[in-house]
Amino acid sequence: MNKTIYFSMISVGNSPRNTIKAALVLLLLFMVGCSAKQAPFLQVNGTTMGTTYHITLRQPSDEWTEQSLKEALDLRLQAFNQLASTYIPDSELNRLNDAQVNEWYPVMPMLFDILVLSTEVSWVTNGAFDITVAPLVNLWGFGPVKHDGKPSDEAVAKALETVGFGEIELDILDKKVLKHKDLHIDLSAIAKGYGVDVVALWLESLGTKDYLVEIGGEMRVAGLSPRGDQWRIGVENPDVENPETTPIRLGNIGIATSGDYRNYFEEEGVRYSHTIDPNTGRPITHNLASVTVLDASCAYADALATAFSVMGGDKTLKLAEQMAIPVYIIEKSDAGFARRYSSEFAPYLEQEK
C-alpha cells in the first residue's frame, strides 16, 4: 500500500537567523512496508534551538526504536545547545562572549571548529558573513526584542564600532580565542546547519546509510529515500500568488536556504529588510529574495546562504562559478520573481525520468 506524505517545513525560532529563513517544502513519497531484506525506515521528530527537527532514517539495527533514537538524539542536541546557544546564560559561547578582551580563552574543540568555519566563510565572502553582527541586527529591530523604526546614522556608526569578525583571533594549535574588542558572537546563522551535520555523522556512526536530517529548514540527506530512489525536495517560490515549488533531486549533500521576503518593516514608504550588511550596518537594498546552497557540509551551506543573501544575485553567482558552488537564487522583478542558478546547480534540476 502506498502513502503520500507532505511536509511543509518553515523555519521558526527566536533568533534573527530563524525568523528570516526562507521555507523549504519536503515532498516525499513513502512506501509503507519494506523488503524483508532491508530494515524499515523510522521517523523521529522534536524541538531544538527554538525550532523543530524532523529525521527520517533507515533503522540502524533492531535495538534502535524511534523512542530510543529520540532520547539519544535529544541528549546530543541538548549538549550542542549548551555549547553554541546565546539563550543559555552559561553556554560555552556565552562564556566566550563574557571573556576578557585581549586575553586568550580556551574553548571546546567543536565550538572552535564552528569559529574556524565561520571565519573562512567571512573571508571568502569579503565580510558578508559575520558572526559579530548581532548589535546591528538588534539596532534595526530584528533581534530578540522587536521594534520598528529606522535608527539614526549616529547609532549605526556606533554599532558598527562593536562589529568585526576580523577582531577575533584563533589559535589553531591550542584551540584558544582572543577578542581584540568587546564583541558579541552569535552563531545563529550557522548553528542549525552545524547541528544537522552533527546529527548526520552520529547516524552514520550507528551504521545507517539512508537518512534525511532537517533542523529548522536546514537539511542533509544521504543514500536512498523510503521510496527507493534519491531524496527530493521542493524550494518554495516567494510569490504568494504562485506558490509552486521547484523540485530538486539530491545525492549525499547538505542544503540551506535563506531569504528576506518574510521579515521586514516599512517606514515612510521604504521597506527595510531584516538582512543586514555587516559592512555598511544597514539593510540590503538589492532584489534577491531567496538563495539555496548545496554543500557536503550543511554548516558551510548555512553560512554561505546568509552571506549570499547579503551579497545579492550577481555577486553570488559570480563567486559561485569561481568556487564551483551549487547555488539557486530567486530575485524580485517588476514582472514577479525570476530564477537563476550556477552551473554546478543544474544537474540537481534534472527532470524525473
CSV table of C-alpha atoms in Angstrom, one decimal:
chain,number,residue,atom,x,y,z
A,1,MET,CA,0.0,0.0,0.0
A,2,ASN,CA,1.4,3.4,-1.0
A,3,LYS,CA,1.0,6.5,1.1
A,4,THR,CA,1.9,10.1,0.1
A,5,ILE,CA,3.1,12.3,3.0
A,6,TYR,CA,3.6,16.0,2.5
A,7,PHE,CA,5.8,18.0,4.9
A,8,SER,CA,5.8,21.9,4.8
A,9,MET,CA,8.9,22.9,6.8
A,10,ILE,CA,9.1,26.6,7.7
A,11,SER,CA,11.9,27.7,10.0
A,12,VAL,CA,10.8,29.2,13.2
A,13,GLY,CA,12.5,30.3,16.4
A,14,ASN,CA,13.7,33.3,18.4
A,15,SER,CA,17.0,34.2,16.8
A,16,PRO,CA,17.4,36.6,13.9
A,17,ARG,CA,18.5,33.9,11.6
A,18,ASN,CA,15.5,31.7,12.5
A,19,THR,CA,13.0,34.4,11.7
A,20,ILE,CA,14.4,35.1,8.2
A,21,LYS,CA,15.0,31.7,6.9
A,22,ALA,CA,13.2,31.0,3.6
A,23,ALA,CA,10.9,27.9,3.8
A,24,LEU,CA,11.7,24.5,2.3
A,25,VAL,CA,9.0,22.2,1.3
A,26,LEU,CA,9.9,18.5,1.5
A,27,LEU,CA,7.9,16.3,-0.9
A,28,LEU,CA,8.4,12.6,0.0
A,29,LEU,CA,6.6,9.5,-1.3
A,30,PHE,CA,6.8,6.9,1.4
A,31,MET,CA,6.3,3.2,0.7
A,32,VAL,CA,4.7,1.7,3.7
A,33,GLY,CA,6.4,-1.6,4.4
A,34,CYS,CA,9.9,-2.6,3.3
A,35,SER,CA,11.5,-5.6,1.8
A,36,ALA,CA,12.3,-8.4,4.2
A,37,LYS,CA,16.0,-7.9,3.3
A,38,GLN,CA,16.0,-4.3,4.3
A,39,ALA,CA,15.4,-2.6,7.6
A,40,PRO,CA,12.4,-0.3,7.8
A,41,PHE,CA,12.5,3.5,7.9
A,42,LEU,CA,11.9,5.3,11.2
A,43,GLN,CA,10.8,8.9,11.9
A,44,VAL,CA,12.0,11.0,14.8
A,45,ASN,CA,10.6,14.5,15.4
A,46,GLY,CA,11.1,17.0,18.2
A,47,THR,CA,12.2,20.5,19.1
A,48,THR,CA,15.6,22.1,19.4
A,49,MET,CA,17.3,25.5,19.0
A,50,GLY,CA,14.0,27.3,19.2
A,51,THR,CA,12.7,25.4,16.2
A,52,THR,CA,11.8,21.8,15.2
A,53,TYR,CA,13.6,18.9,13.8
A,54,HIS,CA,12.5,16.0,11.5
A,55,ILE,CA,14.6,13.0,10.8
A,56,THR,CA,13.8,10.0,8.6
A,57,LEU,CA,16.3,7.2,8.6
A,58,ARG,CA,16.6,3.5,7.9
A,59,GLN,CA,16.7,1.6,11.2
A,60,PRO,CA,20.4,1.0,12.1
A,61,SER,CA,19.6,-2.2,13.9
A,62,ASP,CA,16.8,-3.9,15.8
A,63,GLU,CA,17.9,-2.4,19.1
A,64,TRP,CA,17.1,1.1,17.9
A,65,THR,CA,13.5,2.2,18.0
A,66,GLU,CA,12.0,5.6,17.3
A,67,GLN,CA,11.8,6.3,21.0
A,68,SER,CA,15.3,5.2,21.9
A,69,LEU,CA,16.7,7.2,18.9
A,70,LYS,CA,14.8,10.3,20.0
A,71,GLU,CA,16.1,10.0,23.6
A,72,ALA,CA,19.7,9.6,22.5
A,73,LEU,CA,19.3,12.4,19.9
A,74,ASP,CA,17.8,14.9,22.3
A,75,LEU,CA,20.7,14.4,24.7
A,76,ARG,CA,23.1,15.2,21.9
A,77,LEU,CA,21.2,18.3,20.8
A,78,GLN,CA,21.0,19.5,24.4
A,79,ALA,CA,24.7,19.2,24.6
A,80,PHE,CA,25.1,21.1,21.4
A,81,ASN,CA,22.8,23.9,22.6
A,82,GLN,CA,24.9,24.1,25.8
A,83,LEU,CA,27.8,24.7,23.6
A,84,ALA,CA,26.6,27.2,20.9
A,85,SER,CA,23.4,28.9,22.2
A,86,THR,CA,23.2,32.6,23.1
A,87,TYR,CA,20.0,31.9,25.0
A,88,ILE,CA,21.6,29.7,27.7
A,89,PRO,CA,23.3,32.0,30.1
A,90,ASP,CA,26.2,29.6,31.0
A,91,SER,CA,26.7,28.2,27.5
A,92,GLU,CA,30.2,27.8,26.2
A,93,LEU,CA,29.6,30.5,23.7
A,94,ASN,CA,28.3,33.0,26.3
A,95,ARG,CA,31.3,32.3,28.4
A,96,LEU,CA,33.4,33.2,25.5
A,97,ASN,CA,31.4,36.4,25.0
A,98,ASP,CA,32.0,37.3,28.6
A,99,ALA,CA,35.7,36.6,28.4
A,100,GLN,CA,38.2,39.4,28.9
A,101,VAL,CA,39.3,41.4,25.8
A,102,ASN,CA,42.9,40.8,24.7
A,103,GLU,CA,43.2,37.6,26.7
A,104,TRP,CA,43.4,34.1,25.2
A,105,TYR,CA,40.4,32.0,26.1
A,106,PRO,CA,40.4,28.2,25.6
A,107,VAL,CA,37.2,26.7,24.1
A,108,MET,CA,35.9,23.2,23.4
A,109,PRO,CA,37.0,21.7,20.0
A,110,MET,CA,33.5,21.7,18.5
A,111,LEU,CA,33.0,25.4,19.2
A,112,PHE,CA,36.5,26.2,17.9
A,113,ASP,CA,35.6,24.3,14.7
A,114,ILE,CA,32.5,26.4,14.2
A,115,LEU,CA,34.5,29.6,14.7
A,116,VAL,CA,37.1,28.4,12.1
A,117,LEU,CA,34.4,27.6,9.6
A,118,SER,CA,32.7,30.9,10.2
A,119,THR,CA,35.9,32.8,9.7
A,120,GLU,CA,36.6,31.0,6.5
A,121,VAL,CA,33.1,32.0,5.1
A,122,SER,CA,33.7,35.6,6.3
A,123,TRP,CA,36.9,35.9,4.4
A,124,VAL,CA,35.6,34.2,1.3
A,125,THR,CA,32.6,36.5,1.1
A,126,ASN,CA,34.5,39.7,2.0
A,127,GLY,CA,32.7,40.1,5.3
A,128,ALA,CA,29.2,39.4,4.1
A,129,PHE,CA,29.0,36.7,6.7
A,130,ASP,CA,29.9,38.0,10.2
A,131,ILE,CA,29.1,36.2,13.5
A,132,THR,CA,29.6,39.5,15.4
A,133,VAL,CA,26.7,41.4,13.5
A,134,ALA,CA,24.2,41.0,16.4
A,135,PRO,CA,24.4,44.6,17.6
A,136,LEU,CA,23.4,45.8,14.2
A,137,VAL,CA,20.5,43.3,13.9
A,138,ASN,CA,19.3,44.4,17.3
A,139,LEU,CA,19.6,48.1,16.4
A,140,TRP,CA,17.3,47.6,13.4
A,141,GLY,CA,14.7,45.8,15.5
A,142,PHE,CA,15.3,42.2,14.1
A,143,GLY,CA,16.8,40.8,17.3
A,144,PRO,CA,15.1,39.2,20.3
A,145,VAL,CA,13.5,42.5,21.2
A,146,LYS,CA,11.4,43.5,18.1
A,147,HIS,CA,10.7,47.1,17.2
A,148,ASP,CA,10.1,49.2,14.1
A,149,GLY,CA,11.8,52.4,13.1
A,150,LYS,CA,15.0,53.4,11.3
A,151,PRO,CA,17.9,54.2,13.7
A,152,SER,CA,19.9,57.3,13.3
A,153,ASP,CA,23.2,57.5,11.3
A,154,GLU,CA,25.0,58.1,14.6
A,155,ALA,CA,23.5,55.0,16.1
A,156,VAL,CA,24.5,52.9,13.1
A,157,ALA,CA,28.1,54.2,13.2
A,158,LYS,CA,28.3,53.5,16.9
A,159,ALA,CA,27.0,49.9,16.5
A,160,LEU,CA,29.5,49.3,13.6
A,161,GLU,CA,32.3,50.0,16.1
A,162,THR,CA,31.3,46.9,18.0
A,163,VAL,CA,31.2,44.6,15.0
A,164,GLY,CA,34.0,42.9,13.1
A,165,PHE,CA,34.9,39.2,12.6
A,166,GLY,CA,38.5,40.3,11.9
A,167,GLU,CA,38.7,41.3,15.6
A,168,ILE,CA,38.7,37.6,16.5
A,169,GLU,CA,42.0,35.8,16.6
A,170,LEU,CA,42.2,32.0,16.6
A,171,ASP,CA,45.0,29.8,17.9
A,172,ILE,CA,44.7,26.7,15.8
A,173,LEU,CA,47.2,24.6,17.8
A,174,ASP,CA,45.7,25.2,21.3
A,175,LYS,CA,42.2,26.0,20.3
A,176,LYS,CA,42.1,29.3,22.0
A,177,VAL,CA,40.3,32.5,21.1
A,178,LEU,CA,41.3,36.1,21.6
A,179,LYS,CA,38.9,39.1,21.1
A,180,HIS,CA,40.6,42.4,20.3
A,181,LYS,CA,37.4,44.3,21.3
A,182,ASP,CA,34.3,43.5,23.3
A,183,LEU,CA,32.3,41.5,20.7
A,184,HIS,CA,29.0,39.7,20.9
A,185,ILE,CA,29.4,36.4,18.9
A,186,ASP,CA,26.1,34.9,17.7
A,187,LEU,CA,26.2,31.6,15.8
A,188,SER,CA,22.6,31.6,14.8
A,189,ALA,CA,23.5,31.8,11.1
A,190,ILE,CA,25.5,28.6,11.2
A,191,ALA,CA,24.4,26.7,14.3
A,192,LYS,CA,21.5,24.8,12.7
A,193,GLY,CA,23.5,23.7,9.8
A,194,TYR,CA,26.3,22.5,12.1
A,195,GLY,CA,23.7,20.7,14.2
A,196,VAL,CA,22.4,19.0,11.2
A,197,ASP,CA,26.0,17.8,10.4
A,198,VAL,CA,26.4,16.6,14.0
A,199,VAL,CA,23.2,14.5,13.8
A,200,ALA,CA,24.1,13.1,10.4
A,201,LEU,CA,27.5,12.0,11.4
A,202,TRP,CA,26.1,10.4,14.6
A,203,LEU,CA,23.5,8.4,12.5
A,204,GLU,CA,26.3,7.3,10.2
A,205,SER,CA,28.2,6.1,13.3
A,206,LEU,CA,25.2,3.9,14.1
A,207,GLY,CA,25.5,2.2,10.7
A,208,THR,CA,22.7,3.8,8.8
A,209,LYS,CA,23.4,5.0,5.2
A,210,ASP,CA,19.9,6.2,4.3
A,211,TYR,CA,18.7,9.3,6.1
A,212,LEU,CA,17.3,12.8,6.0
A,213,VAL,CA,18.1,15.2,8.8
A,214,GLU,CA,16.3,18.6,9.0
A,215,ILE,CA,16.6,21.2,11.7
A,216,GLY,CA,14.7,24.5,11.2
A,217,GLY,CA,14.7,24.2,7.4
A,218,GLU,CA,18.4,23.2,7.0
A,219,MET,CA,18.9,19.6,6.0
A,220,ARG,CA,21.3,16.9,4.9
A,221,VAL,CA,20.5,13.7,3.1
A,222,ALA,CA,22.3,10.5,2.2
A,223,GLY,CA,21.6,7.3,0.5
A,224,LEU,CA,18.1,6.4,-0.7
A,225,SER,CA,14.7,7.7,0.4
A,226,PRO,CA,11.9,5.4,1.6
A,227,ARG,CA,10.6,5.1,-2.0
A,228,GLY,CA,14.0,3.6,-3.0
A,229,ASP,CA,15.4,6.5,-5.1
A,230,GLN,CA,17.2,9.8,-4.5
A,231,TRP,CA,15.8,12.2,-1.9
A,232,ARG,CA,13.7,15.0,-3.5
A,233,ILE,CA,12.8,18.4,-2.1
A,234,GLY,CA,11.0,21.4,-3.4
A,235,VAL,CA,12.3,25.0,-3.0
A,236,GLU,CA,9.4,27.4,-2.3
A,237,ASN,CA,8.5,30.2,-4.6
A,238,PRO,CA,8.3,33.5,-2.6
A,239,ASP,CA,5.3,34.6,-4.8
A,240,VAL,CA,2.2,34.0,-2.6
A,241,GLU,CA,0.1,34.2,-5.7
A,242,ASN,CA,2.1,31.4,-7.4
A,243,PRO,CA,3.3,29.2,-4.5
A,244,GLU,CA,4.6,26.4,-6.7
A,245,THR,CA,7.9,24.7,-5.7
A,246,THR,CA,10.9,23.9,-7.8
A,247,PRO,CA,11.7,20.1,-7.4
A,248,ILE,CA,15.4,19.2,-6.7
A,249,ARG,CA,17.0,15.8,-6.7
A,250,LEU,CA,19.7,15.3,-4.1
A,251,GLY,CA,22.6,13.0,-3.6
A,252,ASN,CA,24.6,12.8,-0.4
A,253,ILE,CA,24.6,16.5,0.4
A,254,GLY,CA,23.5,19.3,2.7
A,255,ILE,CA,21.1,22.1,1.7
A,256,ALA,CA,20.3,25.5,3.2
A,257,THR,CA,18.0,28.3,2.2
A,258,SER,CA,17.9,32.0,3.2
A,259,GLY,CA,15.7,34.8,2.2
A,260,ASP,CA,14.4,38.3,3.0
A,261,TYR,CA,10.8,38.3,1.8
A,262,ARG,CA,9.1,37.5,5.2
A,263,ASN,CA,10.8,39.7,7.7
A,264,TYR,CA,10.9,43.4,7.3
A,265,PHE,CA,9.4,46.7,8.3
A,266,GLU,CA,8.3,49.8,6.3
A,267,GLU,CA,8.7,53.4,7.2
A,268,GLU,CA,7.7,56.4,5.0
A,269,GLY,CA,7.2,54.1,2.1
A,270,VAL,CA,10.7,52.5,2.4
A,271,ARG,CA,11.0,48.8,3.0
A,272,TYR,CA,13.8,47.7,5.4
A,273,SER,CA,14.9,44.1,5.1
A,274,HIS,CA,15.9,42.1,8.1
A,275,THR,CA,19.1,41.1,6.2
A,276,ILE,CA,21.8,43.5,7.5
A,277,ASP,CA,25.0,44.1,5.6
A,278,PRO,CA,27.8,43.9,8.2
A,279,ASN,CA,30.0,46.2,6.0
A,280,THR,CA,27.5,49.1,5.9
A,281,GLY,CA,25.5,48.4,9.0
A,282,ARG,CA,22.3,48.8,7.0
A,283,PRO,CA,19.6,46.5,5.5
A,284,ILE,CA,20.3,45.2,2.0
A,285,THR,CA,18.8,47.1,-0.9
A,286,HIS,CA,19.1,44.6,-3.8
A,287,ASN,CA,16.3,42.4,-5.1
A,288,LEU,CA,17.5,38.9,-4.0
A,289,ALA,CA,14.5,37.2,-2.4
A,290,SER,CA,15.8,33.7,-1.7
A,291,VAL,CA,19.0,31.7,-2.1
A,292,THR,CA,19.5,28.0,-1.8
A,293,VAL,CA,23.0,26.5,-1.4
A,294,LEU,CA,24.2,22.9,-1.6
A,295,ASP,CA,27.3,21.6,0.0
A,296,ALA,CA,28.6,18.4,1.6
A,297,SER,CA,28.7,20.3,4.9
A,298,CYS,CA,25.3,21.7,5.9
A,299,ALA,CA,27.0,24.2,8.2
A,300,TYR,CA,29.0,25.6,5.3
A,301,ALA,CA,25.9,25.8,3.1
A,302,ASP,CA,24.0,27.5,6.0
A,303,ALA,CA,26.7,30.2,6.4
A,304,LEU,CA,27.0,30.8,2.7
A,305,ALA,CA,23.3,31.2,2.3
A,306,THR,CA,23.4,34.0,4.8
A,307,ALA,CA,26.3,35.6,3.1
A,308,PHE,CA,24.8,35.4,-0.4
A,309,SER,CA,21.6,37.0,0.9
A,310,VAL,CA,23.8,40.0,1.8
A,311,MET,CA,25.8,40.0,-1.4
A,312,GLY,CA,22.9,39.9,-4.0
A,313,GLY,CA,22.4,37.9,-7.1
A,314,ASP,CA,25.1,39.0,-9.4
A,315,LYS,CA,27.9,38.8,-6.8
A,316,THR,CA,26.6,35.5,-5.5
A,317,LEU,CA,26.6,33.8,-8.9
A,318,LYS,CA,30.0,35.2,-9.8
A,319,LEU,CA,31.5,33.7,-6.6
A,320,ALA,CA,29.6,30.5,-7.0
A,321,GLU,CA,31.0,30.0,-10.5
A,322,GLN,CA,34.5,30.8,-9.3
A,323,MET,CA,34.2,28.3,-6.4
A,324,ALA,CA,32.1,25.7,-8.1
A,325,ILE,CA,29.2,26.1,-5.6
A,326,PRO,CA,25.7,24.8,-6.4
A,327,VAL,CA,23.5,27.9,-5.9
A,328,TYR,CA,19.9,28.6,-6.8
A,329,ILE,CA,18.5,32.1,-6.4
A,330,ILE,CA,15.1,33.8,-6.8
A,331,GLU,CA,15.0,37.5,-7.4
A,332,LYS,CA,12.2,40.1,-7.3
A,333,SER,CA,11.4,41.9,-10.5
A,334,ASP,CA,8.7,44.2,-11.9
A,335,ALA,CA,7.2,41.1,-13.5
A,336,GLY,CA,7.2,39.0,-10.4
A,337,PHE,CA,10.0,36.6,-9.4
A,338,ALA,CA,12.9,35.3,-11.7
A,339,ARG,CA,15.1,32.3,-11.1
A,340,ARG,CA,18.8,31.9,-11.8
A,341,TYR,CA,21.3,29.3,-10.8
A,342,SER,CA,25.0,28.4,-11.0
A,343,SER,CA,26.2,25.8,-13.5
A,344,GLU,CA,27.0,23.4,-10.6
A,345,PHE,CA,23.3,23.5,-9.6
A,346,ALA,CA,22.0,22.5,-13.0
A,347,PRO,CA,22.3,18.7,-12.5
A,348,TYR,CA,20.1,18.8,-9.4
A,349,LEU,CA,17.2,20.3,-11.5
A,350,GLU,CA,17.1,17.4,-13.9
A,351,GLN,CA,13.6,16.2,-14.6
A,352,GLU,CA,12.5,12.8,-13.3
A,353,LYS,CA,12.8,10.2,-15.9
